[in-house]
CSV table of C-alpha atoms and ligand atoms in Angstrom, one decimal:
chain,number,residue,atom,x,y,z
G,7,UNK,CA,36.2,28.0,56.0
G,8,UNK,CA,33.9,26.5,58.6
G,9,UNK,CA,31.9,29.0,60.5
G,10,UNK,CA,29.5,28.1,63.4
G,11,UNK,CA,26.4,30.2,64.1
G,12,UNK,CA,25.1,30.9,67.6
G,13,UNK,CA,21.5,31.8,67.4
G,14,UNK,CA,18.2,32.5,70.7
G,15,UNK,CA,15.8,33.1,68.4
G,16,UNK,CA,14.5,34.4,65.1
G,17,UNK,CA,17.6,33.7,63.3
G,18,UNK,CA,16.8,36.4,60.6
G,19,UNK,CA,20.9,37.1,60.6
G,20,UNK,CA,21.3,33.4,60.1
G,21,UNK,CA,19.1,33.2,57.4
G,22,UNK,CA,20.9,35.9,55.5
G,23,UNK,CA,24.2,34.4,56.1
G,24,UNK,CA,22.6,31.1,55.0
G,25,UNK,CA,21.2,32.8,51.3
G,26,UNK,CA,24.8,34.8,50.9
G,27,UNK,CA,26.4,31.5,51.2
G,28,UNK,CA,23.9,30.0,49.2
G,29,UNK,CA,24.6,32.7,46.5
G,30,UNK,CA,28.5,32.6,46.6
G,31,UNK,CA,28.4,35.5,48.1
G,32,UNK,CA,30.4,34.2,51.5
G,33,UNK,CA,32.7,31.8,49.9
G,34,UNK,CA,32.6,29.4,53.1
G,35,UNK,CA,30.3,26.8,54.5
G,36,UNK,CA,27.8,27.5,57.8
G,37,UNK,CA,28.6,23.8,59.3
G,38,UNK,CA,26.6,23.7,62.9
G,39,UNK,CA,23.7,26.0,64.1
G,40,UNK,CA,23.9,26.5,67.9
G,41,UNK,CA,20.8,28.0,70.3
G,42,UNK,CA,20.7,28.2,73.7
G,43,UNK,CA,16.8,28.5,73.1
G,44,UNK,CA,14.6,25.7,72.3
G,45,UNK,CA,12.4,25.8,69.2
G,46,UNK,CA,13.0,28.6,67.7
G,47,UNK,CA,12.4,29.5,64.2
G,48,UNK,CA,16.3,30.0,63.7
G,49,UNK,CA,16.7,26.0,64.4
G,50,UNK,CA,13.9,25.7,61.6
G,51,UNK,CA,16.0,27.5,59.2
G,52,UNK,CA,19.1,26.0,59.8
G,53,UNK,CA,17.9,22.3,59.5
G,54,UNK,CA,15.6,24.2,56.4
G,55,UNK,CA,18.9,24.6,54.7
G,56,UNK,CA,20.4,21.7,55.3
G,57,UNK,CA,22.3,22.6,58.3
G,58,UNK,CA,23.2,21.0,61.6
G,59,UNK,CA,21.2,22.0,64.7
G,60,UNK,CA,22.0,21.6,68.5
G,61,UNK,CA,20.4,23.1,71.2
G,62,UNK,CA,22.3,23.8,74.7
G,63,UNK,CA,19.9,24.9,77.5
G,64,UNK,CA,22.0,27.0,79.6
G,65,UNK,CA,20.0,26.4,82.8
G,66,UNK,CA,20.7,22.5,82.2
G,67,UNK,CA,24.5,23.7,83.4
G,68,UNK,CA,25.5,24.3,87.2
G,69,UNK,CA,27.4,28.0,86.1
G,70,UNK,CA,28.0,30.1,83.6
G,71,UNK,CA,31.6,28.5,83.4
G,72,UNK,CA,30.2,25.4,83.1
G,73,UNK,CA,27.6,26.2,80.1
G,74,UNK,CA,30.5,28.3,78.0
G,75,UNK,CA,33.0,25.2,78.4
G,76,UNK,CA,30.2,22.3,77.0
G,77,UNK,CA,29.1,25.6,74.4
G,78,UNK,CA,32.8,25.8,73.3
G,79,UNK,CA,33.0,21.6,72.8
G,80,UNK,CA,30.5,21.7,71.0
G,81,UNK,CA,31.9,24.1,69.0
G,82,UNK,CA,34.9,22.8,68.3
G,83,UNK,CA,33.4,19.6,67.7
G,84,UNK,CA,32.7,21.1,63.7
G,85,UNK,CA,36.1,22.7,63.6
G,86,UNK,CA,34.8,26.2,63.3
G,87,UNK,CA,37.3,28.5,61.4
G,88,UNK,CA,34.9,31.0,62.3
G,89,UNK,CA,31.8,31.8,64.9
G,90,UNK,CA,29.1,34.0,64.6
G,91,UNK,CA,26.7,35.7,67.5
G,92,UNK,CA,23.7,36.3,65.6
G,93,UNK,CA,21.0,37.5,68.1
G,94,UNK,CA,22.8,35.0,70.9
G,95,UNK,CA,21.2,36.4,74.0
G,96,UNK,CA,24.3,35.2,76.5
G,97,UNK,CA,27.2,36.9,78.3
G,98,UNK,CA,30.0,34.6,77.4
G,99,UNK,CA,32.7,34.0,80.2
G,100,UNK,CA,36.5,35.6,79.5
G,101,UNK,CA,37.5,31.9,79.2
G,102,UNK,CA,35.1,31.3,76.0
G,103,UNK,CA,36.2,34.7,74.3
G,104,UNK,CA,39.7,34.0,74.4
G,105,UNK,CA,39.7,30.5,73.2
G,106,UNK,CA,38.2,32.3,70.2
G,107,UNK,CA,40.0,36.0,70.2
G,108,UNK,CA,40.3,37.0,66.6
G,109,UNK,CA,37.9,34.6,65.2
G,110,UNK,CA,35.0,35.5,67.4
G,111,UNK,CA,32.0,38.1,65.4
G,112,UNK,CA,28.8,39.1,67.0
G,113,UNK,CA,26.5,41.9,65.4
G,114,UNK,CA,24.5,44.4,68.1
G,115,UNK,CA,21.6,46.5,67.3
G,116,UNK,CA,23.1,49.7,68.0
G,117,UNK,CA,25.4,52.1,66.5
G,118,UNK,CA,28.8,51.3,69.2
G,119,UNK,CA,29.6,52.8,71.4
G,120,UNK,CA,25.9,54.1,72.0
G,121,UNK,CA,23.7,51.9,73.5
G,122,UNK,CA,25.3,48.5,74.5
G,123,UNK,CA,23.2,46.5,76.2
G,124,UNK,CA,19.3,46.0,76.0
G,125,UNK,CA,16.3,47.8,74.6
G,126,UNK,CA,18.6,49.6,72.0
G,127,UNK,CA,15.8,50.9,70.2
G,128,UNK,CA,13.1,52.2,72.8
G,129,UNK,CA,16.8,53.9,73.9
G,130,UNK,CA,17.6,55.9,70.8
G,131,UNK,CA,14.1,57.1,70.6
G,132,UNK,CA,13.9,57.8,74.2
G,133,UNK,CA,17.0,59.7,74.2
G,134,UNK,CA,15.5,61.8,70.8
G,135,UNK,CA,18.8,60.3,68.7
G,136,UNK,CA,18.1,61.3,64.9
G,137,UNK,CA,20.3,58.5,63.3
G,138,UNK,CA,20.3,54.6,64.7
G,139,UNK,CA,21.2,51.6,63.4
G,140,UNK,CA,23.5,47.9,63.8
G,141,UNK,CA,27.4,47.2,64.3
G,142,UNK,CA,29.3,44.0,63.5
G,143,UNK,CA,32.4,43.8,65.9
G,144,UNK,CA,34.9,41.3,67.7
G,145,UNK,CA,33.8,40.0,70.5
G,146,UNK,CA,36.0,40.9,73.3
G,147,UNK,CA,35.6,40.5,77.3
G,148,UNK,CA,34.0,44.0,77.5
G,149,UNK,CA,30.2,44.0,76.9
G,150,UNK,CA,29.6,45.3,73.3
G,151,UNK,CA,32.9,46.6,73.1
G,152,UNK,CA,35.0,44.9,70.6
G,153,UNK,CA,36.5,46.6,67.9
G,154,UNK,CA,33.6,47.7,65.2
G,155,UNK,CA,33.7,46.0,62.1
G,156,UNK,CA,30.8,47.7,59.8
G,157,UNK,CA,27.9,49.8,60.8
G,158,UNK,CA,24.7,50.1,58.5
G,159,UNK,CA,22.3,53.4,59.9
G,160,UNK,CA,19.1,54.6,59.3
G,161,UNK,CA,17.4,57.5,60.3
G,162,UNK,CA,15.0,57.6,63.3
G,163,UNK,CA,11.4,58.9,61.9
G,164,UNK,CA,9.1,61.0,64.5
G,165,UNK,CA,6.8,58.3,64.3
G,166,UNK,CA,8.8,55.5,64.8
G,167,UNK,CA,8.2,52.9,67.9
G,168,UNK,CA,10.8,50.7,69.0
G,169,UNK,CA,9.3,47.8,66.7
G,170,UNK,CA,9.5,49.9,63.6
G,171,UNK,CA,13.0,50.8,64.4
G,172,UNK,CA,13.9,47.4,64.9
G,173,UNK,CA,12.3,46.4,61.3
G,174,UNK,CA,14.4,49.2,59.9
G,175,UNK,CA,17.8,48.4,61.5
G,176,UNK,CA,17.3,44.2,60.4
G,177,UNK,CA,17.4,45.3,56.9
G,178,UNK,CA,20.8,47.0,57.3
G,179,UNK,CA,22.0,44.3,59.5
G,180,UNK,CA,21.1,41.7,56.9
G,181,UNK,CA,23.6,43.6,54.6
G,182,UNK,CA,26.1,44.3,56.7
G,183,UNK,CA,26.5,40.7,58.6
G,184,UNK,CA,27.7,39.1,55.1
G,185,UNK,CA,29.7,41.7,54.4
G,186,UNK,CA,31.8,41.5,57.2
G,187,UNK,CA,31.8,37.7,57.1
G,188,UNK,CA,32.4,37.8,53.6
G,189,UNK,CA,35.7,39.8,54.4
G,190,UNK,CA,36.7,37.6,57.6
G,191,UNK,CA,36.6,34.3,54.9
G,192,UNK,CA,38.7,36.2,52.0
G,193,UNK,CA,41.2,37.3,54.8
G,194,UNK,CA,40.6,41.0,53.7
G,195,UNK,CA,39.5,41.3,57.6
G,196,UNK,CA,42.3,41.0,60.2
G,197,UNK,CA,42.2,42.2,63.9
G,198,UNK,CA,45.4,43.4,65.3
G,199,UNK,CA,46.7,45.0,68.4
G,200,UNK,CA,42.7,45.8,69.0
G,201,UNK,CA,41.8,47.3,65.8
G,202,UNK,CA,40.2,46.0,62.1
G,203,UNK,CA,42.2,46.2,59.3
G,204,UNK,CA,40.5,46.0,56.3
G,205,UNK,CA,43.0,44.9,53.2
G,206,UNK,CA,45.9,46.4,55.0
G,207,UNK,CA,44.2,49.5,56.2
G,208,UNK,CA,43.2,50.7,59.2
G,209,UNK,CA,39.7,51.1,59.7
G,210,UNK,CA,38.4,53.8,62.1
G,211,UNK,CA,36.9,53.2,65.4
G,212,UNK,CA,33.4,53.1,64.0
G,213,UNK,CA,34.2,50.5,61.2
G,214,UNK,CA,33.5,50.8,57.5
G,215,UNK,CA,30.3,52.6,57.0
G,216,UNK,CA,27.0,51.8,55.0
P,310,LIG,C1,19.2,41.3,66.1
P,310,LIG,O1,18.6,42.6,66.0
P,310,LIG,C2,20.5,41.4,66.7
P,310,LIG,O2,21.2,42.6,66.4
P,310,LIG,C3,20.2,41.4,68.2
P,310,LIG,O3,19.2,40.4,68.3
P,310,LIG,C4,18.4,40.4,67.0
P,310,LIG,C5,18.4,39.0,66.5
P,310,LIG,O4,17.5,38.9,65.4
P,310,LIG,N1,21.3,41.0,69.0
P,310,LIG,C6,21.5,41.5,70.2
P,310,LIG,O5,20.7,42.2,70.7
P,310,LIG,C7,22.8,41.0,70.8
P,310,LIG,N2,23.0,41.7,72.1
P,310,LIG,P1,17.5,37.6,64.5
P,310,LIG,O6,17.4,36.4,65.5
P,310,LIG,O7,16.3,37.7,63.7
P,310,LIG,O8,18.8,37.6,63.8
């Protein structure tokens, strides 16, 4: 399988799911790196490893249409079996989410449904939540609201900031993106009707959880 990562930033999710392909562990081949960022240390990685980069500068396109159809090209351009949101910091039109229904991944830094959206952490801690943490779900046309794949949680400490929740929920997010990639290349992962099936079984709204 051919998977295609969209990255803005970091890329730490990238870099995991470049050393579990590296290790065998995803039995499939990252073929194009895509940020709508410039420099950033997730284009480093990628070309690190042997991968190739392309940067799309969304304010370079007249709309949001406009951006999504050139992003989806270019896409398609490395016959992705597969695409990955990995910290991609875009609302993607309806038109883009449905040329890739089913085969479409994207992990968020909360536990869904709480906190879609921004400033996930700062939220939890705001809102005195004792347990936190990251979801890997389909990417549908509702913000954050695809069916859940996998969740990884960890607690939320009295002395936690947003930065040292954010540190703890990338660990669990670096095991849980493979994972669920992992299963999506083996074809243990199906979505149907709206919900993941995981080897035949119904998984429940929250997605298998770690
Ligand atoms: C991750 O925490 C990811 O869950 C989040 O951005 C970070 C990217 O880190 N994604 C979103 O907030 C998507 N709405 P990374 O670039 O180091 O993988």
């Amino acid at each position: 399988m051919r998977i295609v990562v969209l990255i803005s930033g970091s890329g730490s999710n990238l870099q995991a799911l470049l050393d579990a392909c590296a290790k065998g562990e995803i039995q499939a081949a990252i073929v194009g790196v895509i940020s709508n960022k410039p420099n950033v240390k997730g284009l480093a990685r990628a070309t690190q490893a042997g991968v190739a980069t392309q940067v799309l500068q969304h304010q370079d396109y007249a709309s949001r249409e406009a951006f999504d159809q050139k992003l989806q090209q270019a896409i398609d351009a490395y016959e992705a079996d597969l695409v990955v949101l990995a910290g991609f910091m875009r609302i993607l039109t309806p038109a883009f989410v449905d040329h890739y229904a089913g085969r479409l991944i994207n992990i968020h830094p909360s536990l869904l449904p709480k906190f879609t959206g921004l400033h996930t952490h700062q939220r939890a801690i705001d809102e005195g939540a004792t347990e936190h943490g990251a979801s890997v779900h389909f990417v549908t046309s509702e913000l954050d609201g695809g069916p859940v794949i996998i969740q990884g949680k960890v607690p939320v400490l009295p002395e936690d900031t947003a930065e040292s929740l954010a540190q703890r929920v990338l660990v669990q997010e670096h095991i849980i993106y493979p994972r669920a990639v992992q299963w999506f290349v083996t074809g243990a992962l199906q979505l149907t009707d709206g919900r993941c099936y995981l080897n035949g079984a119904k998984l429940p709204v929250q997605g298998v959880q770690v």
